[in-house]
Amino acid sequence: DGGITQSPKYLFRKEGQNVTLSCEQNLNHDAMYWYRQDPGQGLRLIYYSQIVNDFQKGDIAEGYSVSREKKESFPLTVTSAQKNPTAFYLCASRFRGQGADGYTFGSGTRLTVV
Amino acid sequence: DQQVKQNSPSLSVQEGRISILNCDYTNSMFDYFLWYKKYPAEGPTFLISISSIKDKNEDGRFTVFLNKSAKHLSLHIVPSQPGDSAVYFCAAANRDDKIIFGKGTRLHILP
């Protein structure tokens, strides 16, 4: 079964620590995306990658970093520079050039800073 | 500056009646609009979309209407069912196909 896997589902981090959220897809999609959801804020784009070894900042990239060494994987690191990291993080992917209805979303990771 | 606005944070509708969710946008360059449905602790799932060259798209109980002159779209669900209770996100896409989401409307279907 093809899909996007985000792990872990719940993650706790101490203040000042970096943490990496995993996103893996076996859909052979070219493009991958990271969104953040806060209550009453909707989904905001953090980073996206159209092809391997290339990625661009989204609307709220500060305090985050990504890598795209493999087509299947797009991990997101939440660094200590992110002032308010507690949120629900969603990864998505699609075929590059496919219409906007081609996005597939993962089930999310809820990050809590303690 | 919010480009996609959902001004109703929540909406309650009696089961069997019509649910109407509204969305406004500011960027006239958007050429594709979408509705996503999201349950708690899950990712959004695509529901229905409409191209900017159309004014209506229907899929079963779901119909999306687009009024380009008013920069407004709406999602109609009829008849509303208990499983429709969820958060609905309106979204818009421009030519690079990046999606911009609204803040969402929580729909409660009442028994």
Short mmCIF file of C-alpha atoms in Angstrom, two decimals:
data_model
loop_
_atom_site.label_atom_id
_atom_site.label_comp_id
_atom_site.label_asym_id
_atom_site.label_seq_id
_atom_site.Cartn_x
_atom_site.Cartn_y
_atom_site.Cartn_z
CA ASP A 1 0.00 0.00 0.00
CA GLY A 2 1.47 3.34 -1.07
CA GLY A 3 1.43 6.28 1.26
CA ILE A 4 3.27 8.70 3.48
CA THR A 5 4.56 7.65 6.87
CA GLN A 6 5.33 10.20 9.54
CA SER A 7 7.03 9.14 12.72
CA PRO A 8 6.77 9.37 15.60
CA LYS A 9 3.11 10.24 16.08
CA TYR A 10 3.86 12.06 19.34
CA LEU A 11 7.16 13.65 20.26
CA PHE A 12 8.28 15.46 23.36
CA ARG A 13 11.28 17.73 23.42
CA LYS A 14 13.05 19.63 26.12
CA GLU A 15 13.65 23.30 25.54
CA GLY A 16 16.95 23.95 23.81
CA GLN A 17 17.09 20.58 22.09
CA ASN A 18 16.96 19.91 18.37
CA VAL A 19 14.57 17.22 17.20
CA THR A 20 14.05 15.56 13.83
CA LEU A 21 10.68 14.50 12.44
CA SER A 22 10.65 11.72 9.89
CA CYS A 23 8.65 11.67 6.65
CA GLU A 24 8.89 8.76 4.21
CA GLN A 25 6.81 8.15 1.09
CA ASN A 26 6.66 5.19 -1.27
CA LEU A 27 4.46 6.90 -3.85
CA ASN A 28 7.41 7.79 -6.10
CA HIS A 29 6.39 11.44 -5.71
CA ASP A 30 8.94 14.06 -6.71
CA ALA A 31 7.84 16.90 -4.48
CA MET A 32 7.55 16.86 -0.70
CA TYR A 33 6.28 19.46 1.73
CA TRP A 34 6.24 20.25 5.44
CA TYR A 35 3.34 22.12 7.01
CA ARG A 36 2.70 23.25 10.54
CA GLN A 37 -0.78 23.44 12.06
CA ASP A 38 -1.56 25.56 15.11
CA PRO A 39 -5.02 25.95 16.64
CA GLY A 40 -6.95 28.56 14.70
CA GLN A 41 -4.06 29.05 12.28
CA GLY A 42 -4.69 26.52 9.55
CA LEU A 43 -1.74 24.94 7.76
CA ARG A 44 1.37 26.99 7.04
CA LEU A 45 4.17 25.93 4.71
CA ILE A 46 7.59 25.47 6.35
CA TYR A 47 9.78 23.98 3.60
CA TYR A 48 9.27 22.17 0.34
CA SER A 49 11.39 20.19 -2.09
CA GLN A 50 10.63 19.69 -5.78
CA ILE A 51 13.50 17.28 -6.47
CA VAL A 52 16.26 15.44 -4.65
CA ASN A 53 19.05 17.62 -3.23
CA ASP A 54 16.98 20.77 -3.65
CA PHE A 55 14.58 22.54 -1.28
CA GLN A 56 13.07 25.96 -0.74
CA LYS A 57 11.85 27.91 2.25
CA GLY A 58 8.15 28.27 2.76
CA ASP A 59 6.37 30.99 4.70
CA ILE A 60 7.66 30.12 8.18
CA ALA A 61 11.09 28.49 7.68
CA GLU A 62 12.90 30.23 10.53
CA GLY A 63 14.08 27.79 13.17
CA TYR A 64 13.68 24.77 10.90
CA SER A 65 15.99 22.85 8.57
CA VAL A 66 15.43 20.06 6.05
CA SER A 67 17.37 17.72 3.81
CA ARG A 68 16.39 15.76 0.70
CA GLU A 69 19.11 13.19 0.09
CA LYS A 70 16.67 10.55 -1.14
CA LYS A 71 13.48 10.86 -3.14
CA GLU A 72 11.56 8.92 -0.52
CA SER A 73 12.64 10.90 2.53
CA PHE A 74 12.25 14.51 3.66
CA PRO A 75 13.16 14.85 7.35
CA LEU A 76 12.42 18.08 9.21
CA THR A 77 14.65 19.28 12.05
CA VAL A 78 13.14 21.63 14.57
CA THR A 79 16.06 23.54 16.01
CA SER A 80 16.43 25.34 19.30
CA ALA A 81 16.09 28.58 17.33
CA GLN A 82 12.40 27.87 16.78
CA LYS A 83 10.76 29.95 19.50
CA ASN A 84 7.41 28.23 19.58
CA PRO A 85 7.83 24.67 18.30
CA THR A 86 4.81 23.05 19.96
CA ALA A 87 2.46 22.25 17.06
CA PHE A 88 1.09 19.55 14.80
CA TYR A 89 3.42 18.89 11.84
CA LEU A 90 2.18 17.50 8.54
CA CYS A 91 4.21 16.14 5.66
CA ALA A 92 2.80 15.94 2.14
CA SER A 93 3.95 14.83 -1.28
CA ARG A 94 2.81 14.86 -4.90
CA PHE A 95 4.07 14.31 -8.43
CA ARG A 96 5.77 17.45 -9.64
CA GLY A 97 3.59 19.08 -12.27
CA GLN A 98 0.48 17.29 -11.06
CA GLY A 99 -2.46 19.48 -10.19
CA ALA A 100 -2.99 20.86 -6.75
CA ASP A 101 -5.48 18.07 -6.01
CA GLY A 102 -2.63 15.55 -6.17
CA TYR A 103 -1.29 16.18 -2.69
CA THR A 104 -1.17 13.25 -0.30
CA PHE A 105 -0.76 14.03 3.39
CA GLY A 106 0.73 11.97 6.18
CA SER A 107 -1.06 11.50 9.49
CA GLY A 108 1.11 14.04 11.29
CA THR A 109 3.45 14.33 14.26
CA ARG A 110 2.43 16.24 17.34
CA LEU A 111 5.47 17.91 18.88
CA THR A 112 5.32 19.19 22.44
CA VAL A 113 8.08 21.12 24.14
CA VAL A 114 8.31 20.38 27.85
CA ASP B 1 -1.74 39.01 5.06
CA GLN B 2 -4.21 36.18 4.74
CA GLN B 3 -4.83 35.23 1.15
CA VAL B 4 -7.44 32.59 1.94
CA LYS B 5 -10.00 33.40 4.60
CA GLN B 6 -12.52 31.23 6.37
CA ASN B 7 -14.33 33.63 8.65
CA SER B 8 -16.43 31.08 10.50
CA PRO B 9 -14.34 29.06 12.97
CA SER B 10 -17.24 26.68 13.57
CA LEU B 11 -20.62 25.71 12.22
CA SER B 12 -23.36 23.47 13.63
CA VAL B 13 -25.90 21.84 11.31
CA GLN B 14 -28.73 19.39 11.93
CA GLU B 15 -28.25 15.94 10.43
CA GLY B 16 -30.00 15.71 7.08
CA ARG B 17 -29.86 19.45 6.43
CA ILE B 18 -27.50 21.33 4.14
CA SER B 19 -24.09 22.45 5.40
CA ILE B 20 -22.63 25.52 3.72
CA LEU B 21 -19.00 26.39 4.36
CA ASN B 22 -17.68 29.67 3.01
CA CYS B 23 -14.30 30.88 1.90
CA ASP B 24 -12.97 34.16 0.54
CA TYR B 25 -9.69 34.84 -1.20
CA THR B 26 -7.77 37.94 -2.14
CA ASN B 27 -5.39 36.86 -4.91
CA SER B 28 -7.06 36.92 -8.32
CA MET B 29 -4.14 34.89 -9.73
CA PHE B 30 -5.25 31.71 -8.00
CA ASP B 31 -6.32 29.24 -10.64
CA TYR B 32 -7.34 26.26 -8.57
CA PHE B 33 -9.36 25.91 -5.36
CA LEU B 34 -9.68 22.92 -3.10
CA TRP B 35 -11.49 21.71 -0.02
CA TYR B 36 -9.86 19.35 2.45
CA LYS B 37 -11.44 17.49 5.34
CA LYS B 38 -9.48 16.79 8.49
CA TYR B 39 -10.16 14.65 11.53
CA PRO B 40 -8.21 15.21 14.79
CA ALA B 41 -4.66 13.81 14.81
CA GLU B 42 -4.88 12.90 11.13
CA GLY B 43 -3.66 14.49 7.94
CA PRO B 44 -6.10 16.37 5.68
CA THR B 45 -7.78 14.39 2.94
CA PHE B 46 -8.71 15.89 -0.38
CA LEU B 47 -12.44 16.35 -0.82
CA ILE B 48 -13.25 18.32 -3.95
CA SER B 49 -11.69 20.97 -6.15
CA ILE B 50 -12.66 23.51 -8.77
CA SER B 51 -10.73 25.19 -11.52
CA SER B 52 -10.97 28.96 -11.81
CA ILE B 53 -12.56 28.58 -15.23
CA LYS B 54 -15.60 26.87 -13.75
CA ASP B 55 -18.29 28.06 -11.39
CA LYS B 56 -19.54 24.74 -10.05
CA ASN B 57 -18.24 21.25 -9.44
CA GLU B 58 -20.30 18.45 -7.96
CA ASP B 59 -19.27 15.12 -6.49
CA GLY B 60 -21.98 13.15 -4.78
CA ARG B 61 -23.18 15.02 -1.71
CA PHE B 62 -20.49 17.68 -2.13
CA THR B 63 -20.75 20.72 -4.41
CA VAL B 64 -18.32 23.58 -4.64
CA PHE B 65 -19.40 26.92 -6.06
CA LEU B 66 -16.99 29.59 -7.24
CA ASN B 67 -17.86 33.27 -7.67
CA LYS B 68 -14.77 34.85 -9.20
CA SER B 69 -16.11 38.39 -9.25
CA ALA B 70 -16.71 38.20 -5.50
CA LYS B 71 -13.57 36.12 -4.88
CA HIS B 72 -15.72 33.71 -2.93
CA LEU B 73 -16.24 29.98 -2.90
CA SER B 74 -18.48 27.75 -0.89
CA LEU B 75 -18.81 24.06 -0.15
CA HIS B 76 -22.30 22.61 0.10
CA ILE B 77 -22.86 19.24 1.76
CA VAL B 78 -26.32 17.79 1.38
CA PRO B 79 -27.64 15.90 3.17
CA SER B 80 -25.27 16.34 6.11
CA GLN B 81 -24.30 13.14 7.89
CA PRO B 82 -22.68 12.50 11.31
CA GLY B 83 -19.43 11.42 9.64
CA ASP B 84 -19.16 14.87 8.09
CA SER B 85 -18.21 16.32 11.48
CA ALA B 86 -14.63 17.46 10.96
CA VAL B 87 -12.53 20.52 10.22
CA TYR B 88 -12.81 21.71 6.63
CA PHE B 89 -9.97 23.65 5.06
CA CYS B 90 -10.40 25.82 2.04
CA ALA B 91 -7.24 26.09 -0.04
CA ALA B 92 -6.06 27.84 -3.16
CA ALA B 93 -3.24 27.10 -5.54
CA ASN B 94 -1.41 29.31 -7.99
CA ARG B 95 0.63 28.33 -11.03
CA ASP B 96 3.49 26.84 -9.04
CA ASP B 97 0.90 24.62 -7.35
CA LYS B 98 1.85 25.61 -3.82
CA ILE B 99 -1.25 25.33 -1.71
CA ILE B 100 -2.31 28.16 0.58
CA PHE B 101 -4.74 27.10 3.28
CA GLY B 102 -7.40 28.96 5.18
CA LYS B 103 -7.67 28.59 8.94
CA GLY B 104 -10.42 26.00 8.73
CA THR B 105 -14.04 25.70 9.83
CA ARG B 106 -15.07 23.07 12.35
CA LEU B 107 -18.34 21.48 11.27
CA HIS B 108 -20.56 19.82 13.89
CA ILE B 109 -23.41 17.68 12.63
CA LEU B 110 -26.09 17.52 15.29
CA PRO B 111 -28.28 14.42 15.71
#
